[in-house]
Coordinates of C-alpha atoms in Angstrom, one line a residue:
M1 CA -18.7 -48.2 -15.9
M2 CA -15.0 -47.3 -16.1
N3 CA -15.6 -45.2 -19.3
S4 CA -18.5 -43.4 -17.6
E5 CA -16.3 -42.6 -14.6
C6 CA -13.6 -41.3 -16.9
L7 CA -16.1 -39.2 -18.8
N8 CA -17.5 -37.7 -15.6
Y9 CA -14.0 -36.9 -14.5
D10 CA -13.2 -35.2 -17.8
F11 CA -16.4 -33.1 -17.5
M12 CA -15.4 -32.1 -14.0
V13 CA -11.9 -31.1 -15.0
Q14 CA -13.2 -29.1 -17.9
A15 CA -15.9 -27.4 -15.7
V16 CA -13.2 -26.2 -13.3
E17 CA -10.9 -25.0 -16.1
V18 CA -13.6 -22.9 -17.8
A19 CA -15.3 -21.7 -14.6
P20 CA -15.3 -17.9 -14.2
I21 CA -14.7 -18.4 -10.4
G22 CA -11.2 -18.9 -9.1
T23 CA -10.8 -22.5 -7.9
V24 CA -7.8 -24.0 -6.0
F25 CA -7.3 -27.5 -4.7
I26 CA -5.1 -27.7 -1.6
D27 CA -3.8 -31.0 -0.3
S28 CA -3.9 -32.0 3.4
E29 CA -0.4 -30.6 3.9
G30 CA -1.4 -27.1 2.6
S31 CA 0.1 -27.2 -0.8
I32 CA -1.6 -26.2 -4.0
I33 CA -2.1 -29.2 -6.3
K34 CA -4.6 -27.7 -8.8
I35 CA -5.4 -24.1 -9.8
N36 CA -7.7 -23.0 -12.6
P37 CA -7.1 -20.1 -15.1
A38 CA -9.6 -17.8 -13.3
A39 CA -7.6 -18.1 -10.1
C40 CA -4.4 -17.4 -12.0
V41 CA -5.8 -14.2 -13.4
I42 CA -6.8 -13.0 -9.9
L43 CA -3.3 -13.8 -8.6
G44 CA -1.3 -12.8 -11.7
Y45 CA 0.7 -16.0 -11.8
E46 CA 1.0 -18.9 -14.2
A47 CA -0.3 -22.2 -12.9
E48 CA 3.2 -23.7 -12.9
E49 CA 4.4 -21.0 -10.5
C50 CA 1.8 -21.9 -7.9
L51 CA 1.7 -25.7 -8.1
Y52 CA 3.2 -27.6 -5.1
H53 CA 3.8 -24.4 -3.1
P54 CA 2.2 -23.7 0.2
Y55 CA -1.1 -21.9 -0.3
Y56 CA -0.3 -19.3 2.4
H57 CA 2.4 -17.8 0.2
W58 CA -0.5 -15.9 -1.5
I59 CA -2.3 -14.9 1.7
Y60 CA -1.7 -11.4 3.1
P61 CA 0.9 -11.9 5.9
E62 CA -1.4 -10.4 8.7
D63 CA -4.1 -12.9 7.7
V64 CA -2.1 -16.1 7.7
N65 CA -2.8 -17.1 11.3
K66 CA -6.5 -16.3 11.0
D67 CA -6.6 -18.5 7.8
R68 CA -4.9 -21.4 9.6
E69 CA -7.5 -21.1 12.4
R70 CA -10.2 -21.4 9.8
L71 CA -8.7 -24.6 8.3
E72 CA -8.5 -26.1 11.8
K73 CA -12.3 -25.5 12.1
L74 CA -12.9 -27.5 9.0
V75 CA -10.5 -30.3 10.1
S76 CA -12.1 -30.5 13.5
G77 CA -15.6 -30.8 11.9
K78 CA -16.8 -27.6 13.5
A79 CA -17.9 -26.4 10.1
L80 CA -18.6 -28.1 6.8
S81 CA -17.6 -25.1 4.8
L82 CA -16.6 -21.5 5.5
Q83 CA -17.6 -18.3 3.7
M84 CA -15.2 -15.3 4.2
E85 CA -13.6 -12.3 2.8
K86 CA -9.8 -12.4 2.6
R87 CA -6.8 -10.6 1.2
L88 CA -4.5 -12.3 -1.4
L89 CA -1.2 -11.1 -2.7
H90 CA -1.0 -10.4 -6.5
K91 CA 2.3 -11.1 -8.3
Q92 CA 2.8 -7.3 -8.8
G93 CA 2.5 -6.8 -5.0
D94 CA -1.0 -5.5 -5.0
I95 CA -3.6 -6.6 -2.5
K96 CA -6.6 -8.4 -3.9
W97 CA -9.8 -8.8 -1.8
V98 CA -11.7 -12.0 -2.6
S99 CA -15.0 -13.5 -1.4
C100 CA -14.0 -17.1 -0.7
R101 CA -15.8 -20.3 0.2
L102 CA -13.5 -23.0 1.7
S103 CA -14.7 -26.6 1.8
M104 CA -13.3 -30.0 2.7
A105 CA -12.6 -32.5 0.0
H106 CA -13.1 -36.2 0.8
S107 CA -12.6 -39.5 -1.1
R108 CA -15.4 -41.9 -1.6
D109 CA -14.4 -43.9 1.4
G110 CA -14.5 -40.8 3.6
R111 CA -10.8 -40.0 3.7
T112 CA -9.8 -36.3 3.9
L113 CA -8.0 -35.4 0.6
G114 CA -7.6 -31.7 1.3
Y115 CA -9.5 -28.5 0.7
I116 CA -11.2 -26.7 -2.2
A117 CA -11.2 -22.9 -2.3
H118 CA -13.6 -21.0 -4.6
F119 CA -13.1 -17.3 -4.8
T120 CA -14.1 -14.2 -6.8
D121 CA -12.4 -10.8 -6.9
I122 CA -14.2 -8.1 -4.9
T123 CA -11.3 -5.6 -4.8
D124 CA -13.3 -2.9 -6.7
L125 CA -16.3 -3.4 -4.5
K126 CA -14.1 -3.1 -1.3
R127 CA -12.4 0.0 -2.8
A128 CA -15.8 1.6 -3.6
A129 CA -17.1 0.8 -0.1
H130 CA -13.9 2.3 1.4
Q131 CA -14.3 5.5 -0.6
E132 CA -18.0 5.8 0.4
E133 CA -17.0 5.3 4.1
E134 CA -14.3 8.0 3.7
R135 CA -17.0 10.3 2.1
L136 CA -19.3 9.7 5.0
I137 CA -16.6 10.4 7.6
Q138 CA -15.6 13.6 5.8
S139 CA -19.3 14.6 5.6
D140 CA -19.7 14.0 9.3
K141 CA -16.5 16.1 10.0
L142 CA -17.8 19.0 8.0
S143 CA -21.2 18.8 9.6
M144 CA -19.6 18.7 13.1
A145 CA -17.4 21.7 12.3
G146 CA -20.4 23.7 11.2
Q147 CA -22.3 22.8 14.4
L148 CA -19.3 23.7 16.5
A149 CA -19.1 27.2 14.9
A150 CA -21.5 28.9 17.4
G151 CA -19.6 27.6 20.4
I152 CA -16.3 28.4 18.8
A153 CA -17.4 32.0 18.1
H154 CA -18.1 32.4 21.9
E155 CA -14.8 30.7 22.8
I156 CA -12.9 33.1 20.5
R157 CA -14.8 36.2 21.4
N158 CA -13.8 36.1 25.0
P159 CA -10.0 36.2 24.5
M160 CA -10.5 38.8 21.7
T161 CA -12.4 41.0 24.1
S162 CA -9.5 40.7 26.6
I163 CA -6.9 41.5 23.9
K164 CA -8.9 44.6 22.8
G165 CA -9.1 45.8 26.3
F166 CA -5.4 45.4 27.0
V167 CA -4.5 47.1 23.7
Q168 CA -6.5 50.2 24.8
L169 CA -4.8 50.2 28.2
I170 CA -1.4 50.1 26.5
R171 CA -2.4 53.0 24.3
S172 CA -3.4 55.0 27.3
G173 CA -0.1 54.3 29.0
A174 CA -1.6 52.8 32.1
G175 CA -0.1 49.9 34.1
R176 CA 2.8 47.6 33.3
K177 CA 3.0 46.9 29.6
D178 CA 5.1 43.7 30.0
Q179 CA 2.4 42.1 32.1
Y180 CA -0.2 43.1 29.5
F181 CA 1.9 41.6 26.7
D182 CA 2.1 38.3 28.6
I183 CA -1.7 38.1 28.9
I184 CA -2.2 39.1 25.3
S185 CA 0.2 36.4 24.1
S186 CA -1.6 33.8 26.3
E187 CA -5.0 34.8 24.8
I188 CA -3.7 34.6 21.2
E189 CA -2.2 31.1 21.9
R190 CA -5.7 30.0 23.1
I191 CA -7.3 31.3 20.0
E192 CA -4.7 29.5 17.8
L193 CA -5.4 26.3 19.7
I194 CA -9.1 26.5 19.2
V195 CA -8.8 27.4 15.5
S196 CA -6.2 24.7 14.8
E197 CA -8.5 22.1 16.5
L198 CA -11.4 23.1 14.3
L199 CA -9.3 23.0 11.1
F200 CA -7.8 19.7 12.2
L201 CA -11.4 18.2 12.3
A202 CA -12.6 19.8 9.0
K203 CA -9.7 19.0 6.6
P204 CA -9.0 15.5 5.2
Q205 CA -6.4 13.5 7.1
S206 CA -4.5 10.4 6.2
V207 CA -5.0 7.6 8.7
K208 CA -1.9 7.4 10.9
F209 CA -1.7 5.4 14.1
E210 CA 0.6 6.7 16.8
R211 CA 0.9 6.3 20.6
T212 CA -1.2 8.9 22.3
D213 CA -2.2 9.7 25.9
I214 CA -6.0 9.5 26.0
R215 CA -6.1 12.0 28.9
Q216 CA -4.4 14.7 26.9
L217 CA -6.6 14.0 23.9
L218 CA -9.8 14.2 26.0
E219 CA -8.6 17.5 27.5
Q220 CA -8.1 19.0 24.0
V221 CA -11.6 18.0 23.0
I222 CA -13.1 19.4 26.2
T223 CA -11.3 22.7 25.6
L224 CA -13.0 22.8 22.2
L225 CA -16.5 22.0 23.6
N226 CA -16.5 23.6 27.1
T227 CA -18.0 26.9 26.0
Q228 CA -20.8 25.1 24.2
A229 CA -21.5 23.1 27.3
I230 CA -21.6 26.3 29.4
I231 CA -24.1 27.8 27.0
H232 CA -26.3 24.8 27.6
N233 CA -25.8 25.0 31.4
V234 CA -23.9 21.7 31.4
E235 CA -21.0 21.1 33.7
I236 CA -18.3 18.7 32.3
I237 CA -16.7 16.8 35.2
T238 CA -13.5 14.7 34.6
D239 CA -12.2 11.7 36.5
F240 CA -9.1 10.5 34.7
G241 CA -7.4 8.7 37.5
A242 CA -3.7 8.3 37.9
H243 CA -3.0 5.2 35.8
E244 CA -1.2 5.4 32.5
A245 CA -3.7 5.7 29.6
S246 CA -1.8 5.4 26.3
V247 CA -3.3 3.8 23.1
D248 CA -2.1 3.3 19.6
C249 CA -4.6 5.3 17.6
D250 CA -5.4 7.7 14.8
V251 CA -5.7 11.0 16.8
N252 CA -8.0 12.7 14.3
H253 CA -10.5 9.8 14.3
L254 CA -10.6 9.5 18.1
K255 CA -11.2 13.2 18.5
Q256 CA -14.1 13.0 16.1
V257 CA -15.6 10.1 18.1
F258 CA -15.2 11.9 21.5
I259 CA -16.7 15.2 20.0
N260 CA -19.7 13.2 18.8
F261 CA -20.3 11.6 22.1
I262 CA -19.8 14.8 24.2
K263 CA -22.0 16.8 21.8
N264 CA -24.7 14.2 22.0
A265 CA -24.6 14.2 25.8
V266 CA -24.8 18.0 26.0
E267 CA -27.7 18.1 23.6
S268 CA -29.6 15.5 25.7
M269 CA -29.7 17.9 28.6
P270 CA -31.6 21.0 27.3
D271 CA -32.3 22.2 30.8
G272 CA -28.7 21.7 31.9
G273 CA -27.0 19.0 33.9
E274 CA -23.7 17.2 34.4
L275 CA -21.6 15.2 32.0
T276 CA -19.0 13.0 33.7
I277 CA -16.1 11.7 31.7
R278 CA -14.4 8.8 33.5
L279 CA -11.2 7.1 32.5
G280 CA -10.1 3.8 33.9
R281 CA -8.8 0.3 33.3
G282 CA -11.1 -2.1 31.5
E283 CA -11.0 -5.9 31.5
G284 CA -7.7 -7.4 30.4
H285 CA -5.2 -5.0 28.8
T286 CA -7.7 -2.3 27.9
I287 CA -8.7 1.3 28.8
A288 CA -12.4 2.2 29.4
I289 CA -13.7 5.7 28.7
H290 CA -17.2 6.4 30.1
F291 CA -19.3 9.4 29.0
I292 CA -22.1 9.6 31.7
D293 CA -24.9 12.2 31.4
N294 CA -28.1 12.8 33.3
G295 CA -30.1 13.8 30.3
C296 CA -33.4 12.6 28.9
G297 CA -32.2 9.0 28.2
I298 CA -33.0 6.7 25.3
P299 CA -35.9 4.3 25.2
E300 CA -35.0 0.6 25.3
S301 CA -36.8 -0.1 22.0
I302 CA -34.5 2.4 20.3
L303 CA -31.2 1.3 21.9
S304 CA -30.9 -1.7 19.7
R305 CA -31.2 0.4 16.5
L306 CA -28.3 2.8 17.4
G307 CA -25.7 2.7 14.7
E308 CA -28.1 2.1 11.9
P309 CA -27.4 4.6 9.1
F310 CA -30.0 7.5 8.9
F311 CA -31.7 6.3 12.1
T312 CA -31.7 9.2 14.6
T313 CA -33.7 10.5 17.6
K314 CA -32.7 14.1 16.7
E315 CA -35.0 16.4 14.7
K316 CA -32.1 17.6 12.5
G317 CA -29.8 14.5 12.8
N318 CA -28.9 12.1 10.0
G319 CA -27.9 9.1 12.1
L320 CA -24.4 8.9 10.7
G321 CA -22.5 10.3 13.7
F322 CA -22.9 7.3 16.0
M323 CA -22.6 4.8 13.1
I324 CA -19.2 6.4 12.0
S325 CA -18.0 6.7 15.6
K326 CA -18.7 3.0 16.3
K327 CA -17.0 2.0 13.1
M328 CA -13.9 4.1 14.0
I329 CA -13.6 2.5 17.4
E330 CA -14.0 -1.0 15.9
D331 CA -11.2 -0.1 13.4
H332 CA -9.1 0.5 16.6
K333 CA -10.0 -3.0 17.7
G334 CA -12.2 -1.5 20.4
E335 CA -15.9 -1.7 21.4
V336 CA -18.7 0.8 22.1
H337 CA -21.4 -0.1 24.7
V338 CA -24.5 2.1 25.4
S339 CA -26.8 1.8 28.4
S340 CA -29.6 4.2 29.1
K341 CA -32.8 4.9 31.2
L342 CA -35.5 7.4 30.3
Q343 CA -35.3 10.6 32.4
V344 CA -32.2 9.2 34.2
G345 CA -29.4 9.4 31.7
T346 CA -27.1 7.6 29.3
T347 CA -23.7 6.0 29.6
I348 CA -21.5 5.4 26.5
S349 CA -18.5 3.3 27.2
V350 CA -15.6 3.1 24.8
I351 CA -13.2 0.2 25.3
L352 CA -9.7 0.4 23.6
P353 CA -6.7 -1.8 23.9
M354 CA -3.8 -0.3 25.7
A355 CA -0.6 0.5 23.8

């Protein structure tokens, strides 16, 4: 019987050694006591460099606390095993994404020996998914810029008409020229603002988080869309309150989200109406931005499908706008909630953590 047990043990050791899946044995104190060649390849280390060192040395620093919480779930018996995606640190400093299953290891008499982690490298898959996400975001930006063109044309034509009129007055020698020059300069600055906003949306931007006043950001977006709202006989009403409303965000992404939501609201009121944008404190340390329209509303059967790619209620829509907007807000550790009633209107609430 003893020989049989030894043989079984040898088979198990060999199976782990030749397995194409990374396998790591971690003792109850959190130190690595066995690592197979596949895991060494993923991490870029020799086995000797890993043995008897705490496993979290190879976890991406921002994920260490989350990983410890997962281990506590296993220890407390809340889960028999856990499936997750996590980031590991390669010896060269690169980040490796892995799909990992973490399980408890017990002795025959039921004692906890430690943990077993099986993982496979999914870095290329994650990179491809990220590139596709960026492609969709850029596609939505370009589509949005194209749809804004008509409204922008009206927005630019008005100051251009003013400039043309004052230039004619200056040529005729009528009135005070210094006053005309002030008005012309003001109108040119407005054109520059509108054009820069449109270019800001259309061109690729690197993701950069910075502290931003949401009120100021919303005002910039409303400036861009106000003419389009007027064309559709929609009045945009703002209620920003007096409280501080700063968040850490990627300005370009939040602008894209707010433009999507405002455009959707305006288009839901073909016969005109009101769009109220209300800013206030949410639960806890959060800011709540509500986009409230009195448009056609969304049927309850469709509400649950919002955010699905290529699912849309618009004749010429592609369903990507809301999906991308929701993903961007979630990337900011925020939430999007939608409530609606047919022929009454829709409310989209964006909840973001305060800076």
